[in-house]
């Protein structure tokens, strides 16, 4: 992120400096204003969903749900932390429903993984979230209906297929590269370790 | 389908009331958490948005779109979608605005609009998400997951455009 930010910032600023230097500051303050507007929208969504989950937490619903997810979670993320499992499970549930409040739980899970030094799980969760997998693409359907589509929901099936493909490809690629880099690190000739790693990779998929 | 979400809310509230949990206090606690979280997010958001705004204002994004369009066309992606595909990893609200524009310009049931919808739905704001998730952490080797995400969403875009020709 640091590299991307620096590169884009310097390039854009240089071009602006040459072509239209008076636009430089307005563009930056405009960016902050857009960020504030986005933060306000996000706060509205987060407030509703985190309010709900806080109530659910108090009466033990999330704990029960996390218990159900725990075996799967341990295998997929190679973690032992219940706190991380609970947050990751909430994050994935929100993703599936398209509830829009998945980010706070993802951040909580990433921090919990950080405590046990589990970089693998952090990156896997990041990749799953970036595939944008949703059961019901509610935003897109609403937009299409507003634009006067005859059958707004017929985007459902292609969308599901494509996001499932994205998820499968990105997770597969990640596990593969993880496996290769681990093998390179371990050095050749330790086949037992490699085959164990392959089993875990399959389970993760 | 729209009834699912209210039903979840009612079920949770009812379960809490039965278990004699203080629903009001619990809910406001959650909102407090949301407020803290949004505030912790704001610095990242501001930086990312400043970057996007500069990128747009300098005309570099328009140049990039122009340069990338033939490559996308070669892969079977309509050139009208180039901007959407390039904006999506950077900014959620920017790409949403552009998707709305496409829907209005080409009609919601046109091939281009349908492609745009699927592309929008099956990708995420990768750079923004990575900035938010890993803010203040020491995780190393993030380049590889980011590249993988970008490659996968490009692939799904190509698939979507091919798939929607027959569906």
CSV table of C-alpha atoms in Angstrom, one decimal:
chain,number,residue,atom,x,y,z
A,1,UNK,CA,0.0,0.0,0.0
A,2,UNK,CA,2.8,2.3,0.9
A,3,UNK,CA,4.5,1.9,-2.5
A,4,UNK,CA,1.2,2.3,-4.4
A,5,UNK,CA,0.3,5.4,-2.5
A,6,UNK,CA,3.7,7.0,-2.9
A,7,UNK,CA,3.9,6.2,-6.6
A,8,UNK,CA,0.5,7.4,-7.5
A,9,UNK,CA,0.7,10.4,-5.3
A,10,UNK,CA,4.0,11.6,-6.7
A,11,UNK,CA,3.1,10.9,-10.4
A,12,UNK,CA,-0.3,12.6,-10.1
A,13,UNK,CA,1.1,15.6,-8.2
A,14,UNK,CA,3.9,16.0,-10.8
A,15,UNK,CA,1.5,16.0,-13.7
A,16,UNK,CA,-0.9,18.4,-11.9
A,17,UNK,CA,2.1,20.6,-11.1
A,18,UNK,CA,3.0,20.8,-14.8
A,19,UNK,CA,-0.5,21.2,-16.2
A,20,UNK,CA,-2.8,22.8,-13.6
A,21,UNK,CA,-1.0,23.7,-10.3
A,22,UNK,CA,-4.0,25.6,-9.0
A,23,UNK,CA,-6.1,22.4,-8.9
A,24,UNK,CA,-3.7,20.6,-6.5
A,25,UNK,CA,-5.0,21.7,-3.1
A,26,UNK,CA,-8.7,21.7,-4.1
A,27,UNK,CA,-8.3,18.1,-5.3
A,28,UNK,CA,-6.7,17.0,-2.0
A,29,UNK,CA,-9.3,18.7,0.3
A,30,UNK,CA,-12.0,17.4,-2.0
A,31,UNK,CA,-10.6,13.9,-1.4
A,32,UNK,CA,-10.8,14.4,2.4
A,33,UNK,CA,-14.4,15.6,2.0
A,34,UNK,CA,-15.2,12.5,0.0
A,35,UNK,CA,-13.6,10.4,2.7
A,36,UNK,CA,-15.7,12.0,5.4
A,37,UNK,CA,-18.9,11.4,3.4
A,38,UNK,CA,-17.9,7.8,2.9
A,39,UNK,CA,-17.1,7.5,6.6
A,40,UNK,CA,-20.5,8.8,7.5
A,41,UNK,CA,-22.2,6.3,5.2
A,42,UNK,CA,-20.1,3.5,6.6
A,43,UNK,CA,-20.8,4.6,10.2
A,44,UNK,CA,-24.5,4.3,9.6
A,45,UNK,CA,-24.2,0.8,8.3
A,46,UNK,CA,-21.7,-0.3,11.0
A,47,UNK,CA,-23.8,1.3,13.8
A,48,UNK,CA,-26.9,-0.8,12.8
A,49,UNK,CA,-25.0,-4.1,12.4
A,50,UNK,CA,-22.6,-3.8,15.3
A,51,UNK,CA,-25.5,-2.8,17.5
A,52,UNK,CA,-27.2,-6.0,16.5
A,53,UNK,CA,-24.2,-8.2,17.0
A,54,UNK,CA,-23.5,-6.6,20.3
A,55,UNK,CA,-26.9,-7.7,21.5
A,56,UNK,CA,-26.3,-11.1,19.9
A,57,UNK,CA,-23.0,-11.4,21.7
A,58,UNK,CA,-24.6,-10.6,25.1
A,59,UNK,CA,-27.1,-13.4,24.8
A,60,UNK,CA,-24.5,-15.9,23.6
A,61,UNK,CA,-25.7,-16.3,20.0
A,62,UNK,CA,-22.4,-15.5,18.4
A,63,UNK,CA,-20.5,-17.7,20.8
A,64,UNK,CA,-22.7,-20.7,19.8
A,65,UNK,CA,-22.4,-19.9,16.1
A,66,UNK,CA,-18.6,-19.7,16.5
A,67,UNK,CA,-18.5,-23.0,18.3
A,68,UNK,CA,-20.2,-24.6,15.2
A,69,UNK,CA,-17.6,-22.9,12.9
A,70,UNK,CA,-14.6,-23.8,15.1
A,71,UNK,CA,-13.5,-27.1,13.5
A,72,UNK,CA,-13.7,-25.6,10.0
A,73,UNK,CA,-12.0,-22.4,11.1
A,74,UNK,CA,-9.2,-24.3,12.8
A,75,UNK,CA,-8.4,-26.2,9.6
A,76,UNK,CA,-8.9,-23.3,7.1
A,77,UNK,CA,-7.1,-20.7,9.1
A,78,UNK,CA,-4.7,-23.0,11.1
A,79,UNK,CA,-5.6,-21.1,14.3
A,80,UNK,CA,-6.3,-21.9,17.9
A,81,UNK,CA,-7.8,-18.6,19.0
A,82,UNK,CA,-11.6,-18.7,19.6
A,83,UNK,CA,-11.8,-15.0,19.5
A,84,UNK,CA,-10.3,-15.0,16.0
A,85,UNK,CA,-12.7,-17.8,14.9
A,86,UNK,CA,-15.7,-15.9,16.2
A,87,UNK,CA,-14.7,-12.7,14.4
A,88,UNK,CA,-13.8,-14.5,11.2
A,89,UNK,CA,-17.2,-16.4,11.2
A,90,UNK,CA,-19.1,-13.2,11.7
A,91,UNK,CA,-17.1,-11.6,8.9
A,92,UNK,CA,-17.9,-14.4,6.5
A,93,UNK,CA,-21.6,-14.4,7.5
A,94,UNK,CA,-21.8,-10.7,6.8
A,95,UNK,CA,-20.1,-11.2,3.5
A,96,UNK,CA,-22.5,-13.9,2.4
A,97,UNK,CA,-25.6,-11.8,3.3
A,98,UNK,CA,-24.1,-8.7,1.8
A,99,UNK,CA,-24.9,-7.0,5.1
A,100,UNK,CA,-22.1,-4.4,4.4
A,101,UNK,CA,-20.7,-4.5,8.0
A,102,UNK,CA,-18.1,-7.2,7.4
A,103,UNK,CA,-15.1,-5.0,7.7
A,104,UNK,CA,-15.2,-4.4,11.5
A,105,UNK,CA,-15.2,-8.1,12.1
A,106,UNK,CA,-12.5,-8.7,9.6
A,107,UNK,CA,-10.3,-6.2,11.3
A,108,UNK,CA,-11.0,-7.8,14.7
A,109,UNK,CA,-10.1,-11.2,13.3
A,110,UNK,CA,-6.9,-9.9,11.7
A,111,UNK,CA,-5.8,-8.4,15.0
A,112,UNK,CA,-6.6,-11.6,16.8
A,113,UNK,CA,-4.5,-13.5,14.3
A,114,UNK,CA,-1.7,-11.0,14.8
A,115,UNK,CA,-1.6,-11.9,18.5
A,116,UNK,CA,-0.7,-15.5,17.6
A,117,UNK,CA,1.6,-14.4,14.8
A,118,UNK,CA,-0.6,-16.1,12.1
A,119,UNK,CA,0.3,-14.3,8.9
A,120,UNK,CA,-1.2,-17.1,6.8
A,121,UNK,CA,-4.7,-16.7,8.3
A,122,UNK,CA,-4.5,-12.9,7.9
A,123,UNK,CA,-3.7,-13.1,4.2
A,124,UNK,CA,-6.3,-15.9,3.6
A,125,UNK,CA,-9.0,-13.9,5.2
A,126,UNK,CA,-8.0,-10.8,3.1
A,127,UNK,CA,-8.1,-12.9,-0.1
A,128,UNK,CA,-11.6,-14.3,0.8
A,129,UNK,CA,-12.9,-10.9,1.4
A,130,UNK,CA,-11.4,-9.5,-1.8
A,131,UNK,CA,-13.2,-12.0,-3.9
A,132,UNK,CA,-16.4,-10.2,-2.8
A,133,UNK,CA,-18.4,-13.4,-2.7
A,134,UNK,CA,-22.1,-12.8,-2.0
A,135,UNK,CA,-25.1,-15.0,-2.1
A,136,UNK,CA,-27.4,-12.1,-3.0
A,137,UNK,CA,-25.8,-9.2,-4.9
A,138,UNK,CA,-28.3,-6.8,-3.3
A,139,UNK,CA,-26.6,-3.5,-4.2
A,140,UNK,CA,-26.4,-4.4,-7.9
A,141,UNK,CA,-30.0,-5.7,-8.0
A,142,UNK,CA,-31.4,-2.6,-6.4
A,143,UNK,CA,-29.4,-0.4,-8.8
A,144,UNK,CA,-30.7,-2.3,-11.8
A,145,UNK,CA,-34.3,-2.1,-10.6
A,146,UNK,CA,-33.9,1.7,-10.1
A,147,UNK,CA,-32.5,2.0,-13.7
A,148,UNK,CA,-35.7,0.4,-15.0
A,149,UNK,CA,-34.5,-3.1,-15.7
A,150,UNK,CA,-37.2,-5.6,-16.8
A,151,UNK,CA,-35.9,-8.4,-14.6
A,152,UNK,CA,-33.3,-6.9,-12.2
A,153,UNK,CA,-32.6,-10.2,-10.5
A,154,UNK,CA,-31.6,-12.2,-13.6
A,155,UNK,CA,-28.0,-11.0,-12.9
A,156,UNK,CA,-28.1,-13.3,-9.9
A,157,UNK,CA,-26.8,-16.5,-11.5
A,158,UNK,CA,-23.9,-15.1,-13.6
A,159,UNK,CA,-22.9,-13.0,-10.7
A,160,UNK,CA,-22.8,-16.1,-8.4
A,161,UNK,CA,-20.8,-18.1,-10.9
A,162,UNK,CA,-18.3,-15.4,-11.4
A,163,UNK,CA,-17.7,-14.5,-7.8
A,164,UNK,CA,-17.4,-18.2,-7.0
A,165,UNK,CA,-14.8,-18.5,-9.7
A,166,UNK,CA,-12.9,-15.5,-8.3
A,167,UNK,CA,-13.0,-17.0,-4.9
A,168,UNK,CA,-11.8,-20.4,-6.1
A,169,UNK,CA,-9.0,-19.0,-8.3
A,170,UNK,CA,-7.7,-16.6,-5.7
A,171,UNK,CA,-7.7,-19.1,-2.8
A,172,UNK,CA,-6.2,-21.8,-5.0
A,173,UNK,CA,-3.4,-19.5,-6.2
A,174,UNK,CA,-2.7,-18.3,-2.7
A,175,UNK,CA,-2.5,-21.7,-1.3
A,176,UNK,CA,-0.3,-22.9,-4.2
A,177,UNK,CA,2.1,-20.0,-3.9
A,178,UNK,CA,2.2,-20.4,-0.1
A,179,UNK,CA,2.9,-24.1,-0.6
A,180,UNK,CA,5.7,-23.4,-3.1
A,181,UNK,CA,7.4,-20.7,-0.9
A,182,UNK,CA,7.2,-23.1,2.1
A,183,UNK,CA,8.8,-25.8,0.1
A,184,UNK,CA,11.6,-23.5,-1.1
A,185,UNK,CA,12.1,-22.5,2.5
A,186,UNK,CA,12.2,-26.0,3.8
A,187,UNK,CA,14.6,-27.1,1.1
A,188,UNK,CA,14.3,-30.1,-1.1
A,189,UNK,CA,14.5,-33.7,0.1
A,190,UNK,CA,12.0,-33.3,3.0
A,191,UNK,CA,9.2,-35.1,1.4
A,192,UNK,CA,7.3,-36.0,4.6
A,193,UNK,CA,6.9,-32.3,5.5
A,194,UNK,CA,5.8,-31.5,2.0
A,195,UNK,CA,3.1,-34.1,1.8
A,196,UNK,CA,1.8,-33.0,5.2
A,197,UNK,CA,1.6,-29.5,3.8
A,198,UNK,CA,-0.3,-30.7,0.8
A,199,UNK,CA,-2.9,-32.4,3.0
A,200,UNK,CA,-3.5,-29.2,4.9
A,201,UNK,CA,-3.7,-27.3,1.6
A,202,UNK,CA,-6.5,-29.6,0.4
A,203,UNK,CA,-8.4,-29.3,3.7
A,204,UNK,CA,-8.1,-25.5,3.4
A,205,UNK,CA,-9.6,-25.5,0.0
B,1,UNK,CA,-35.8,-12.4,0.0
B,2,UNK,CA,-36.0,-8.9,1.4
B,3,UNK,CA,-37.6,-10.2,4.6
B,4,UNK,CA,-34.5,-12.1,5.7
B,5,UNK,CA,-32.8,-9.2,7.3
B,6,UNK,CA,-35.7,-7.9,9.4
B,7,UNK,CA,-36.3,-11.5,10.5
B,8,UNK,CA,-32.7,-11.8,11.7
B,9,UNK,CA,-33.1,-8.6,13.7
B,10,UNK,CA,-36.4,-9.7,15.3
B,11,UNK,CA,-35.0,-13.2,16.2
B,12,UNK,CA,-31.9,-11.7,17.9
B,13,UNK,CA,-33.9,-9.1,19.8
B,14,UNK,CA,-36.5,-11.7,20.9
B,15,UNK,CA,-33.8,-14.1,22.0
B,16,UNK,CA,-32.1,-11.4,24.0
B,17,UNK,CA,-35.4,-10.4,25.6
B,18,UNK,CA,-36.1,-14.0,26.6
B,19,UNK,CA,-32.6,-14.3,28.1
B,20,UNK,CA,-33.3,-11.0,30.1
B,21,UNK,CA,-30.3,-9.2,28.5
B,22,UNK,CA,-30.5,-5.4,28.5
B,23,UNK,CA,-31.2,-4.9,24.8
B,24,UNK,CA,-30.9,-1.1,24.9
B,25,UNK,CA,-27.6,-1.0,26.7
B,26,UNK,CA,-26.2,-3.8,24.5
B,27,UNK,CA,-27.2,-2.0,21.3
B,28,UNK,CA,-25.8,1.3,22.3
B,29,UNK,CA,-22.6,-0.4,23.3
B,30,UNK,CA,-22.4,-1.8,19.8
B,31,UNK,CA,-22.9,1.6,18.2
B,32,UNK,CA,-20.2,3.0,20.4
B,33,UNK,CA,-17.9,0.3,19.0
B,34,UNK,CA,-18.9,1.3,15.5
B,35,UNK,CA,-18.1,4.9,16.2
B,36,UNK,CA,-14.7,4.1,17.5
B,37,UNK,CA,-14.1,1.8,14.5
B,38,UNK,CA,-15.2,4.4,12.0
B,39,UNK,CA,-12.9,7.0,13.6
B,40,UNK,CA,-9.9,4.6,13.5
B,41,UNK,CA,-10.7,4.1,9.8
B,42,UNK,CA,-10.9,7.8,8.9
B,43,UNK,CA,-7.1,8.4,8.4
B,44,UNK,CA,-6.8,5.5,6.0
B,45,UNK,CA,-9.9,6.6,4.1
B,46,UNK,CA,-8.7,10.2,3.8
B,47,UNK,CA,-5.3,9.0,2.4
B,48,UNK,CA,-6.9,6.7,-0.1
B,49,UNK,CA,-9.4,9.2,-1.2
B,50,UNK,CA,-6.8,12.0,-1.6
B,51,UNK,CA,-4.8,9.6,-3.8
B,52,UNK,CA,-7.8,8.8,-5.9
B,53,UNK,CA,-8.8,12.4,-6.3
B,54,UNK,CA,-5.3,13.4,-7.4
B,55,UNK,CA,-5.2,10.5,-9.8
B,56,UNK,CA,-8.4,11.6,-11.3
B,57,UNK,CA,-7.7,15.4,-11.4
B,58,UNK,CA,-4.3,15.0,-13.0
B,59,UNK,CA,-5.8,13.2,-16.0
B,60,UNK,CA,-3.5,10.2,-15.4
B,61,UNK,CA,-6.5,7.9,-14.9
B,62,UNK,CA,-8.0,9.0,-18.2
B,63,UNK,CA,-4.7,8.3,-19.9
B,64,UNK,CA,-4.4,4.9,-18.3
B,65,UNK,CA,-8.0,4.0,-19.4
B,66,UNK,CA,-7.1,5.0,-22.9
B,67,UNK,CA,-3.9,2.9,-22.9
B,68,UNK,CA,-5.6,-0.2,-21.3
B,69,UNK,CA,-8.7,-0.3,-23.5
B,70,UNK,CA,-7.2,-2.2,-26.4
B,71,UNK,CA,-5.7,-4.8,-24.1
B,72,UNK,CA,-9.1,-5.4,-22.5
B,73,UNK,CA,-10.8,-5.5,-25.9
B,74,UNK,CA,-8.4,-8.2,-26.9
B,75,UNK,CA,-9.6,-10.3,-24.0
B,76,UNK,CA,-13.2,-9.8,-25.0
B,77,UNK,CA,-14.0,-7.1,-22.5
B,78,UNK,CA,-16.0,-4.2,-24.0
B,79,UNK,CA,-13.8,-1.0,-23.8
B,80,UNK,CA,-16.7,0.9,-22.1
B,81,UNK,CA,-15.9,-1.2,-19.0
B,82,UNK,CA,-12.2,-0.3,-18.8
B,83,UNK,CA,-12.7,2.6,-16.4
B,84,UNK,CA,-14.9,0.6,-14.1
B,85,UNK,CA,-12.4,-2.2,-13.9
B,86,UNK,CA,-9.5,0.1,-13.2
B,87,UNK,CA,-11.3,2.2,-10.6
B,88,UNK,CA,-12.8,-0.8,-8.7
B,89,UNK,CA,-9.6,-1.8,-6.8
B,90,UNK,CA,-9.1,1.8,-5.6
B,91,UNK,CA,-12.5,3.2,-4.7
B,92,UNK,CA,-15.8,1.6,-3.9
B,93,UNK,CA,-17.9,4.8,-4.1
B,94,UNK,CA,-16.1,5.9,-7.3
B,95,UNK,CA,-16.9,2.6,-9.0
B,96,UNK,CA,-20.4,2.6,-7.7
B,97,UNK,CA,-21.0,6.1,-9.2
B,98,UNK,CA,-19.5,5.0,-12.5
B,99,UNK,CA,-21.7,1.8,-12.5
B,100,UNK,CA,-24.8,4.0,-12.0
B,101,UNK,CA,-23.7,6.1,-15.0
B,102,UNK,CA,-23.2,3.0,-17.2
B,103,UNK,CA,-26.7,1.7,-16.2
B,104,UNK,CA,-28.3,5.0,-17.2
B,105,UNK,CA,-26.3,5.5,-20.4
B,106,UNK,CA,-26.7,2.0,-21.9
B,107,UNK,CA,-29.9,0.9,-20.3
B,108,UNK,CA,-30.1,-1.6,-17.4
B,109,UNK,CA,-30.8,-4.6,-19.6
B,110,UNK,CA,-28.0,-4.0,-22.2
B,111,UNK,CA,-25.1,-6.4,-22.5
B,112,UNK,CA,-22.6,-3.7,-21.3
B,113,UNK,CA,-24.6,-2.9,-18.2
B,114,UNK,CA,-25.0,-6.5,-17.3
B,115,UNK,CA,-21.3,-7.1,-17.7
B,116,UNK,CA,-20.6,-4.1,-15.6
B,117,UNK,CA,-23.0,-5.4,-12.8
B,118,UNK,CA,-21.3,-8.7,-12.7
B,119,UNK,CA,-17.8,-7.2,-12.7
B,120,UNK,CA,-18.8,-4.9,-9.9
B,121,UNK,CA,-20.3,-7.7,-7.9
B,122,UNK,CA,-17.4,-10.1,-8.1
B,123,UNK,CA,-14.5,-7.9,-7.2
B,124,UNK,CA,-13.5,-5.8,-4.2
B,125,UNK,CA,-11.7,-2.6,-3.5
B,126,UNK,CA,-8.4,-4.4,-3.0
B,127,UNK,CA,-6.1,-1.5,-2.1
B,128,UNK,CA,-8.6,0.0,0.2
B,129,UNK,CA,-9.3,-3.3,2.0
B,130,UNK,CA,-5.6,-4.0,2.4
B,131,UNK,CA,-5.0,-0.5,3.9
B,132,UNK,CA,-7.8,-1.0,6.4
B,133,UNK,CA,-7.1,-4.5,7.4
B,134,UNK,CA,-3.4,-4.2,7.9
B,135,UNK,CA,-3.2,-0.7,9.3
B,136,UNK,CA,-0.7,-0.6,12.2
B,137,UNK,CA,0.2,-4.3,11.8
B,138,UNK,CA,3.6,-5.7,10.9
B,139,UNK,CA,2.4,-8.4,8.5
B,140,UNK,CA,4.9,-8.9,5.7
B,141,UNK,CA,4.6,-10.2,2.2
B,142,UNK,CA,1.3,-8.5,1.3
B,143,UNK,CA,2.3,-7.9,-2.3
B,144,UNK,CA,1.6,-11.5,-3.3
B,145,UNK,CA,-2.0,-11.7,-2.0
B,146,UNK,CA,-2.8,-8.3,-3.6
B,147,UNK,CA,-1.5,-9.4,-6.9
B,148,UNK,CA,-3.4,-12.6,-6.7
B,149,UNK,CA,-6.7,-10.7,-5.9
B,150,UNK,CA,-6.2,-8.4,-8.8
B,151,UNK,CA,-5.4,-11.2,-11.2
B,152,UNK,CA,-8.4,-13.2,-10.0
B,153,UNK,CA,-10.8,-10.3,-10.4
B,154,UNK,CA,-9.5,-9.6,-13.9
B,155,UNK,CA,-10.0,-13.2,-14.8
B,156,UNK,CA,-13.6,-13.1,-13.5
B,157,UNK,CA,-14.3,-10.0,-15.5
B,158,UNK,CA,-13.2,-11.9,-18.7
B,159,UNK,CA,-15.3,-14.9,-17.7
B,160,UNK,CA,-18.3,-12.6,-17.0
B,161,UNK,CA,-18.1,-11.0,-20.4
B,162,UNK,CA,-17.9,-14.4,-22.1
B,163,UNK,CA,-20.6,-15.9,-19.9
B,164,UNK,CA,-23.1,-13.1,-20.4
B,165,UNK,CA,-22.9,-13.5,-24.2
B,166,UNK,CA,-24.8,-16.8,-23.8
B,167,UNK,CA,-26.9,-16.2,-20.7
